[in-house]
XYZ file of C-alpha atoms in Angstrom:
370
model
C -36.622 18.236 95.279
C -33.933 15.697 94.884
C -34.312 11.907 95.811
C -31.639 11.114 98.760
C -29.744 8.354 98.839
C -30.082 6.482 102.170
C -27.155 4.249 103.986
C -29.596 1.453 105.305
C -26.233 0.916 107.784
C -27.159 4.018 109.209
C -31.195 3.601 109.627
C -32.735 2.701 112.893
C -34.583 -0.702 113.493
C -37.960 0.268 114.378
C -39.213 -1.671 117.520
C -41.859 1.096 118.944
C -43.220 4.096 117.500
C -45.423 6.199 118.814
C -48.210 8.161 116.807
C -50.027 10.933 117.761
C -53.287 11.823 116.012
C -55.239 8.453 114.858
C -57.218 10.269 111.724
C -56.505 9.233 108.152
C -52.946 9.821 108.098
C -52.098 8.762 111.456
C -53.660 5.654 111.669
C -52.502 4.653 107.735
C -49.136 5.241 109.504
C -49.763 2.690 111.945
C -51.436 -0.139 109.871
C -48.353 0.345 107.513
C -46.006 -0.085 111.039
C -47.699 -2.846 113.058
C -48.043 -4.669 109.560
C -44.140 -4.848 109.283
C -43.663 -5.958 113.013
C -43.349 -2.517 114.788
C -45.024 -1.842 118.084
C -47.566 0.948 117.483
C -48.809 2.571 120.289
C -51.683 5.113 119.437
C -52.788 8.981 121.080
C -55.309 11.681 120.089
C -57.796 14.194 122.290
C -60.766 12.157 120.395
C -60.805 8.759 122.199
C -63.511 7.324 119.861
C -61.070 7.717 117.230
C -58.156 6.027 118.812
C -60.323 2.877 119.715
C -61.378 2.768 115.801
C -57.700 2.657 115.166
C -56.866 0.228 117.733
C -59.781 -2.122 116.159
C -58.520 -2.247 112.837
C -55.490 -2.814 113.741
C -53.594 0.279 113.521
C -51.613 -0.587 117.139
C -52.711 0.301 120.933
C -53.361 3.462 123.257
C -50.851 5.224 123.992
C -50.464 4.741 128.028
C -47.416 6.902 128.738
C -44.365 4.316 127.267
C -41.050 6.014 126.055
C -40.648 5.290 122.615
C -37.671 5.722 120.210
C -39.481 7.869 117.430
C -43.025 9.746 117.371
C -44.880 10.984 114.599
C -47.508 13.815 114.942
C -50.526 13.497 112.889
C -52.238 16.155 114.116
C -53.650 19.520 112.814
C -51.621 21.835 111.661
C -52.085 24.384 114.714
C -50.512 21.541 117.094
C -47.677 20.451 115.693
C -45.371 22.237 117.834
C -47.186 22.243 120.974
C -47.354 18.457 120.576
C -43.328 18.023 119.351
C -42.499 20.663 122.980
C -45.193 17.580 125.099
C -43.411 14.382 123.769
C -39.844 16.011 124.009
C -39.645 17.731 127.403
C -41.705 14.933 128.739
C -39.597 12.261 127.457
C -42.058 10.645 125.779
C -40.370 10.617 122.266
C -36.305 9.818 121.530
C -36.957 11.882 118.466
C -39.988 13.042 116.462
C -41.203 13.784 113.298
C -44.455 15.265 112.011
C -46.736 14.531 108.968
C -47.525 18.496 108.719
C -48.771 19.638 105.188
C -46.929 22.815 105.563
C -43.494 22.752 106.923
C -42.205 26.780 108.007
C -45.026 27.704 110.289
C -44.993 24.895 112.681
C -41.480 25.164 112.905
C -41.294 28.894 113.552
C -43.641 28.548 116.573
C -41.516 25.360 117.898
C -38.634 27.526 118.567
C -40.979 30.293 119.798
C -41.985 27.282 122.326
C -38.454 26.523 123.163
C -38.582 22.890 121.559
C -35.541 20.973 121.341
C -35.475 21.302 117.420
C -32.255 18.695 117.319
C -34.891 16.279 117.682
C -37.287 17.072 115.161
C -37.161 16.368 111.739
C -40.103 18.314 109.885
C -41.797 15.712 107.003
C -44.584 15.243 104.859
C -46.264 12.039 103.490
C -47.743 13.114 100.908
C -50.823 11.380 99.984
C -53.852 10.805 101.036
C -57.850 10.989 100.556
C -61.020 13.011 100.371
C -62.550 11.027 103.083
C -60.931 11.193 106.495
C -60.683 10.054 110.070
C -59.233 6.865 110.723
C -62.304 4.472 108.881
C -60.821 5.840 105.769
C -56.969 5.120 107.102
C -55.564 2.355 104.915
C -52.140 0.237 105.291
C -51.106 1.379 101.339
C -51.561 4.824 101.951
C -48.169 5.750 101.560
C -46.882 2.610 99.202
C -45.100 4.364 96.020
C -46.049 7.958 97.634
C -43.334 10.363 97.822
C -42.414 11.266 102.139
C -40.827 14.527 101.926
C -38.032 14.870 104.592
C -36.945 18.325 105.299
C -34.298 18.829 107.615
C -33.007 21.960 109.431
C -29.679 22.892 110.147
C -30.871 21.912 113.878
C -32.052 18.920 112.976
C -29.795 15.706 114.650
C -29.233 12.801 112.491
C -31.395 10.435 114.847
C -34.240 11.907 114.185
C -33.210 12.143 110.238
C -33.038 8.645 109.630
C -35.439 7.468 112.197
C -37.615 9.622 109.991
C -36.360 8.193 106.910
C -37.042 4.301 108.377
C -40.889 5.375 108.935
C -41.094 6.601 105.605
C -39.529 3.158 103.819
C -41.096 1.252 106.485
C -44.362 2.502 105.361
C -43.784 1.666 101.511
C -42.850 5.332 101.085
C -40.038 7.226 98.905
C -38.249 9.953 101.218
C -36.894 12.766 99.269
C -35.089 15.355 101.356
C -35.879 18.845 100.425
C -35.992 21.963 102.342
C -39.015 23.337 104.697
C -39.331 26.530 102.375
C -39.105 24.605 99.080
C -41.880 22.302 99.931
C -44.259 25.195 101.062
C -43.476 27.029 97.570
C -43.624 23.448 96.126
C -47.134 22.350 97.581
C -48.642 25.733 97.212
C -48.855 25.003 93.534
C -48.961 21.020 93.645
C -51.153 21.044 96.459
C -53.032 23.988 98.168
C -53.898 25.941 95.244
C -55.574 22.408 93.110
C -57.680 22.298 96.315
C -58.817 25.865 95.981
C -59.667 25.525 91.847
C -61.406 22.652 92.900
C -63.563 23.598 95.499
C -64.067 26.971 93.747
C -65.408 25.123 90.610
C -67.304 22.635 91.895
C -69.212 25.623 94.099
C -69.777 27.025 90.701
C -72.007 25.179 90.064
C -74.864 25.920 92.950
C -76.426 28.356 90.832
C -77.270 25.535 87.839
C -80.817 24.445 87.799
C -81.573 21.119 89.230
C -82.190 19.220 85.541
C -78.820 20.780 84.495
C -76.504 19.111 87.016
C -77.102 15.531 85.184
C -74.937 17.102 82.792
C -71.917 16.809 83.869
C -69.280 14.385 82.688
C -66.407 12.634 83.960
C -63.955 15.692 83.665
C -65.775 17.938 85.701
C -66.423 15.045 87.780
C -62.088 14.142 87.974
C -61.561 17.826 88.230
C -63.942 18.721 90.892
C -62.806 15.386 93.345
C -60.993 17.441 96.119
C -63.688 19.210 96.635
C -65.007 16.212 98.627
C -61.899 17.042 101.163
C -62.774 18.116 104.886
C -63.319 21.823 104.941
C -61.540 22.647 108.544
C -58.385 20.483 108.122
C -57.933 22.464 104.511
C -58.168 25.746 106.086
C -55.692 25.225 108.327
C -53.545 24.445 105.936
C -54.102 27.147 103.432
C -54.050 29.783 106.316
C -50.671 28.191 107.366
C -49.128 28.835 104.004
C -51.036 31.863 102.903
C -48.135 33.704 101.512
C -46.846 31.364 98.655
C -50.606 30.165 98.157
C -51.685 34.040 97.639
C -48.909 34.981 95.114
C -50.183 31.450 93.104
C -53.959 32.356 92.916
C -52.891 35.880 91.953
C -51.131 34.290 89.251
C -53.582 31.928 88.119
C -56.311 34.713 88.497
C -54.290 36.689 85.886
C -54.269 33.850 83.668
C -57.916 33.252 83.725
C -58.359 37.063 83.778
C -56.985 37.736 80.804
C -58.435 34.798 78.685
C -61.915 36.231 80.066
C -61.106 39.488 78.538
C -60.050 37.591 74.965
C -62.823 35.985 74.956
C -65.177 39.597 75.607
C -63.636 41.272 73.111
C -60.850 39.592 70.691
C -61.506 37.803 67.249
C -61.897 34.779 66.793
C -58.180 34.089 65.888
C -57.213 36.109 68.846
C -59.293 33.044 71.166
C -58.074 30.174 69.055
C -54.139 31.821 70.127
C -55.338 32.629 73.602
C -56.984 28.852 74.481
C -54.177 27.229 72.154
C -51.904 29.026 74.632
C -53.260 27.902 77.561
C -53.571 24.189 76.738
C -50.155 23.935 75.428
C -48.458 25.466 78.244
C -50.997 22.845 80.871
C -49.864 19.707 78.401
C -45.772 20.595 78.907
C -46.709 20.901 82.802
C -48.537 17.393 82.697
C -45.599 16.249 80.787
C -42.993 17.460 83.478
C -45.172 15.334 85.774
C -42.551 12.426 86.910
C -45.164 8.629 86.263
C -42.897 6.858 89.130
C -42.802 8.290 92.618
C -40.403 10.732 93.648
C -38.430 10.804 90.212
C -37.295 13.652 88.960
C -38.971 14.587 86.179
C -37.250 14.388 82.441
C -38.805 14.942 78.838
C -39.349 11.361 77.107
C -39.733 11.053 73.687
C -43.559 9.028 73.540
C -44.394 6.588 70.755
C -47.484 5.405 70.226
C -47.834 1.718 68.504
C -51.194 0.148 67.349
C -51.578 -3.400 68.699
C -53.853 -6.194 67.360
C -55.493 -7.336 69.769
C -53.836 -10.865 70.527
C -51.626 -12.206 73.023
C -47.725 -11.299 72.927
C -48.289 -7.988 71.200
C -46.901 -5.280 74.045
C -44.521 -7.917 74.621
C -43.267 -7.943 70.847
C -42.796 -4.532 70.511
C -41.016 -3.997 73.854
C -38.423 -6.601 72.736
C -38.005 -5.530 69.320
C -37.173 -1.591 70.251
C -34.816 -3.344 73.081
C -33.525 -5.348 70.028
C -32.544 -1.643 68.909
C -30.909 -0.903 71.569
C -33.584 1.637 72.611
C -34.340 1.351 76.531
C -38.374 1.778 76.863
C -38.441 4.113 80.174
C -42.223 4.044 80.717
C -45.327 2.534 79.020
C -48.734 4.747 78.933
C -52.035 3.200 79.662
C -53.214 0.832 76.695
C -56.292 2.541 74.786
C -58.592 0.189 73.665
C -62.484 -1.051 73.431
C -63.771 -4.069 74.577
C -65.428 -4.355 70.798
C -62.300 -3.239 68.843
C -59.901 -4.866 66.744
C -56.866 -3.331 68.097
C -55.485 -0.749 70.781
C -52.979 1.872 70.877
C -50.157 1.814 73.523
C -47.736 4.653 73.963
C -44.237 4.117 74.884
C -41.121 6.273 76.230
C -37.764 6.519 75.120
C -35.050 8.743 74.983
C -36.156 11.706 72.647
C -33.466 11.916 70.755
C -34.560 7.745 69.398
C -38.234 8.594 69.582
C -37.831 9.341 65.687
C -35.527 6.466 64.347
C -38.074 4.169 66.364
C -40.758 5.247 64.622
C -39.377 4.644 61.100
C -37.965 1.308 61.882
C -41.432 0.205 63.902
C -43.225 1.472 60.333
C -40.796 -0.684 58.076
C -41.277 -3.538 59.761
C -44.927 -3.235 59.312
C -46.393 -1.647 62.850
C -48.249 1.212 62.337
C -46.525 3.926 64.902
C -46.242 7.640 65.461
C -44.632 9.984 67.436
C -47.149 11.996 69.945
C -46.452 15.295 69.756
């Protein structure tokens, strides 16, 4: 996925938006609108939910007003049938959809006959394991990446009226395509969701005075298994084929380090779960830390810090001294009873090592993480 550039000439002024489905995403949606000035006006089949919205804020019901742009919220299963009611009732100017997988719904909109030069297909992608629209909160989206993924159908009003949601909401839009985001989220996304939900089910069988046990990385690992069990299978039955061909991959993996670990010596484990961590630290390292970058190795420094004011701040100006641009700085690890910390830094790889030597001859104490 590639961040767009986006003439603001050419985006919209939101005055009223219309949002359909008022459970966490939809109603985040509209706290992030109505707290920039735009007229929200609010629809779902459960009323209770829509006046929980309309309490804390989110905008008002929905009574039948044309509005220039619509976002659906909904379910997976009724995307389309709600694009085809907003569209051929005139409802909606243009739509756009918060869907978490992009092909299906569009494949049954032109099964339905919807007007598809009016839809552009998007994602915001965040969220949380709670839901309905008590969880919904007005930063939802701030920093988030909002993929936009425009067909060749798709008209440029609904593109950047799309695109003006997704900024108005604090979002990044990155355009991308409908079948590169399902093969993108089926590993990003769907599959996490299944490891974690299968692992944290693992542990059912463990007797009660075991499950005290556990630490904080089964507890970080195990987190979206808190998610809502019906909205997630919806999705994962939605975009079954990519999601399939991942877990048989992953299944593989795990298969065969099973089978090392039956049978092989104990240098052929140490290879086997070497391996396996190495090739999971170069995908956390492809990771992008600022929302929708694209992602690009960094040469990281690490730089012990006494534990006094101005420290970060004198090493950040001395490498910039060096003319050495520090890209991104890593969370500072330190206790509350220590002397000093260590902060890691990035900067262009190829300076990572002429940093280090300089930092050390000066008299900081640095490395280069490997």
């Amino acid at each position: 996925m590639v961040v767009s550039g986006w003439d603001p000439a050419r985006l919209p002024r939101l005055r009223r938006v219309g949002v359909v489905g008022t459970g966490l995403i939809g109603t985040s949606i509209g706290l992030a609108l109505s707290a920039r000035g735009v007229e929200v006006l609010l629809q779902d089949v459960d009323e209770a939910q829509v006046a929980i919205a309309e309490k804390m804020g989110a905008g008002r019901r929905w009574a039948g007003e044309r509005v220039e742009h619509a976002v659906i919220a909904t379910p997976l299963p009724t995307i389309a049938r709600e694009v085809r009611s907003l569209t051929q009732g005139g409802l909606a100017e243009t739509v756009s959809d918060a869907g978490s997988v992009k092909v299906r719904p569009l494949v049954e909109g032109a099964q339905l006959g919807c007007d598809l030069s009016t839809w552009c297909p998007a994602h915001p992608i965040a969220g949380r394991e709670r839901h309905g629209a008590v969880s919904a909160r007005a930063d939802l989206f701030a920093e988030r990446v909002w993929a936009v993924c425009p067909v060749p159908h798709t008209g440029s009003a609904a593109l950047h009226a799309t695109v003006a949601v997704a900024l108005a909401c604090g979002a990044t839009p990155v355009r991308t395509t409908p079948r590169h985001h399902d093969e993108a989220m089926a590993a990003l996304s769907h599959v996490p969701q299944i490891v974690a939900s299968a692992l944290a089910g693992s542990v059912v069988g463990l007797a009660p005075q075991d499950i005290p046990l556990a630490g904080q990385g089964f507890r970080d690992t195990t987190r979206l298994a808190e998610s809502d069990a019906g909205l997630w299978a919806g999705i994962i039955e939605g975009n079954r084929v990519p999601i399939a061909r991942r877990v048989r991959e992953l299944g593989a993996r795990l298969g065969a380090l099973a089978d090392t670990l039956d049978v092989g010596g104990a240098d052929d484990v140490t290879a086997a779960v070497t391996s396996l961590m190495r090739a999971g630290q170069d995908g956390r390292a492809r990771l992008p830390r600022k929302s929708g970058a694209s992602p690009r190795e960094w040469g990281w420094i690490g730089v012990v810090l006494d534990d006094r004011p101005g420290q970060l701040a004198a090493i950040v100006g001395l490498i910039s001294e060096w003319q050495v641009n520090v890209e991104d700085v890593g969370p500072f690890e330190h206790s509350l009873d220590a002397p000093a910390g260590i902060v890691e830094l990035a900067v262009d790889p190829g300076a990572a090592d002429e940093v280090v030597d300089r930092l050390t001859a000066t008299g900081w104490t640095a490395y280069r993480r490997s």
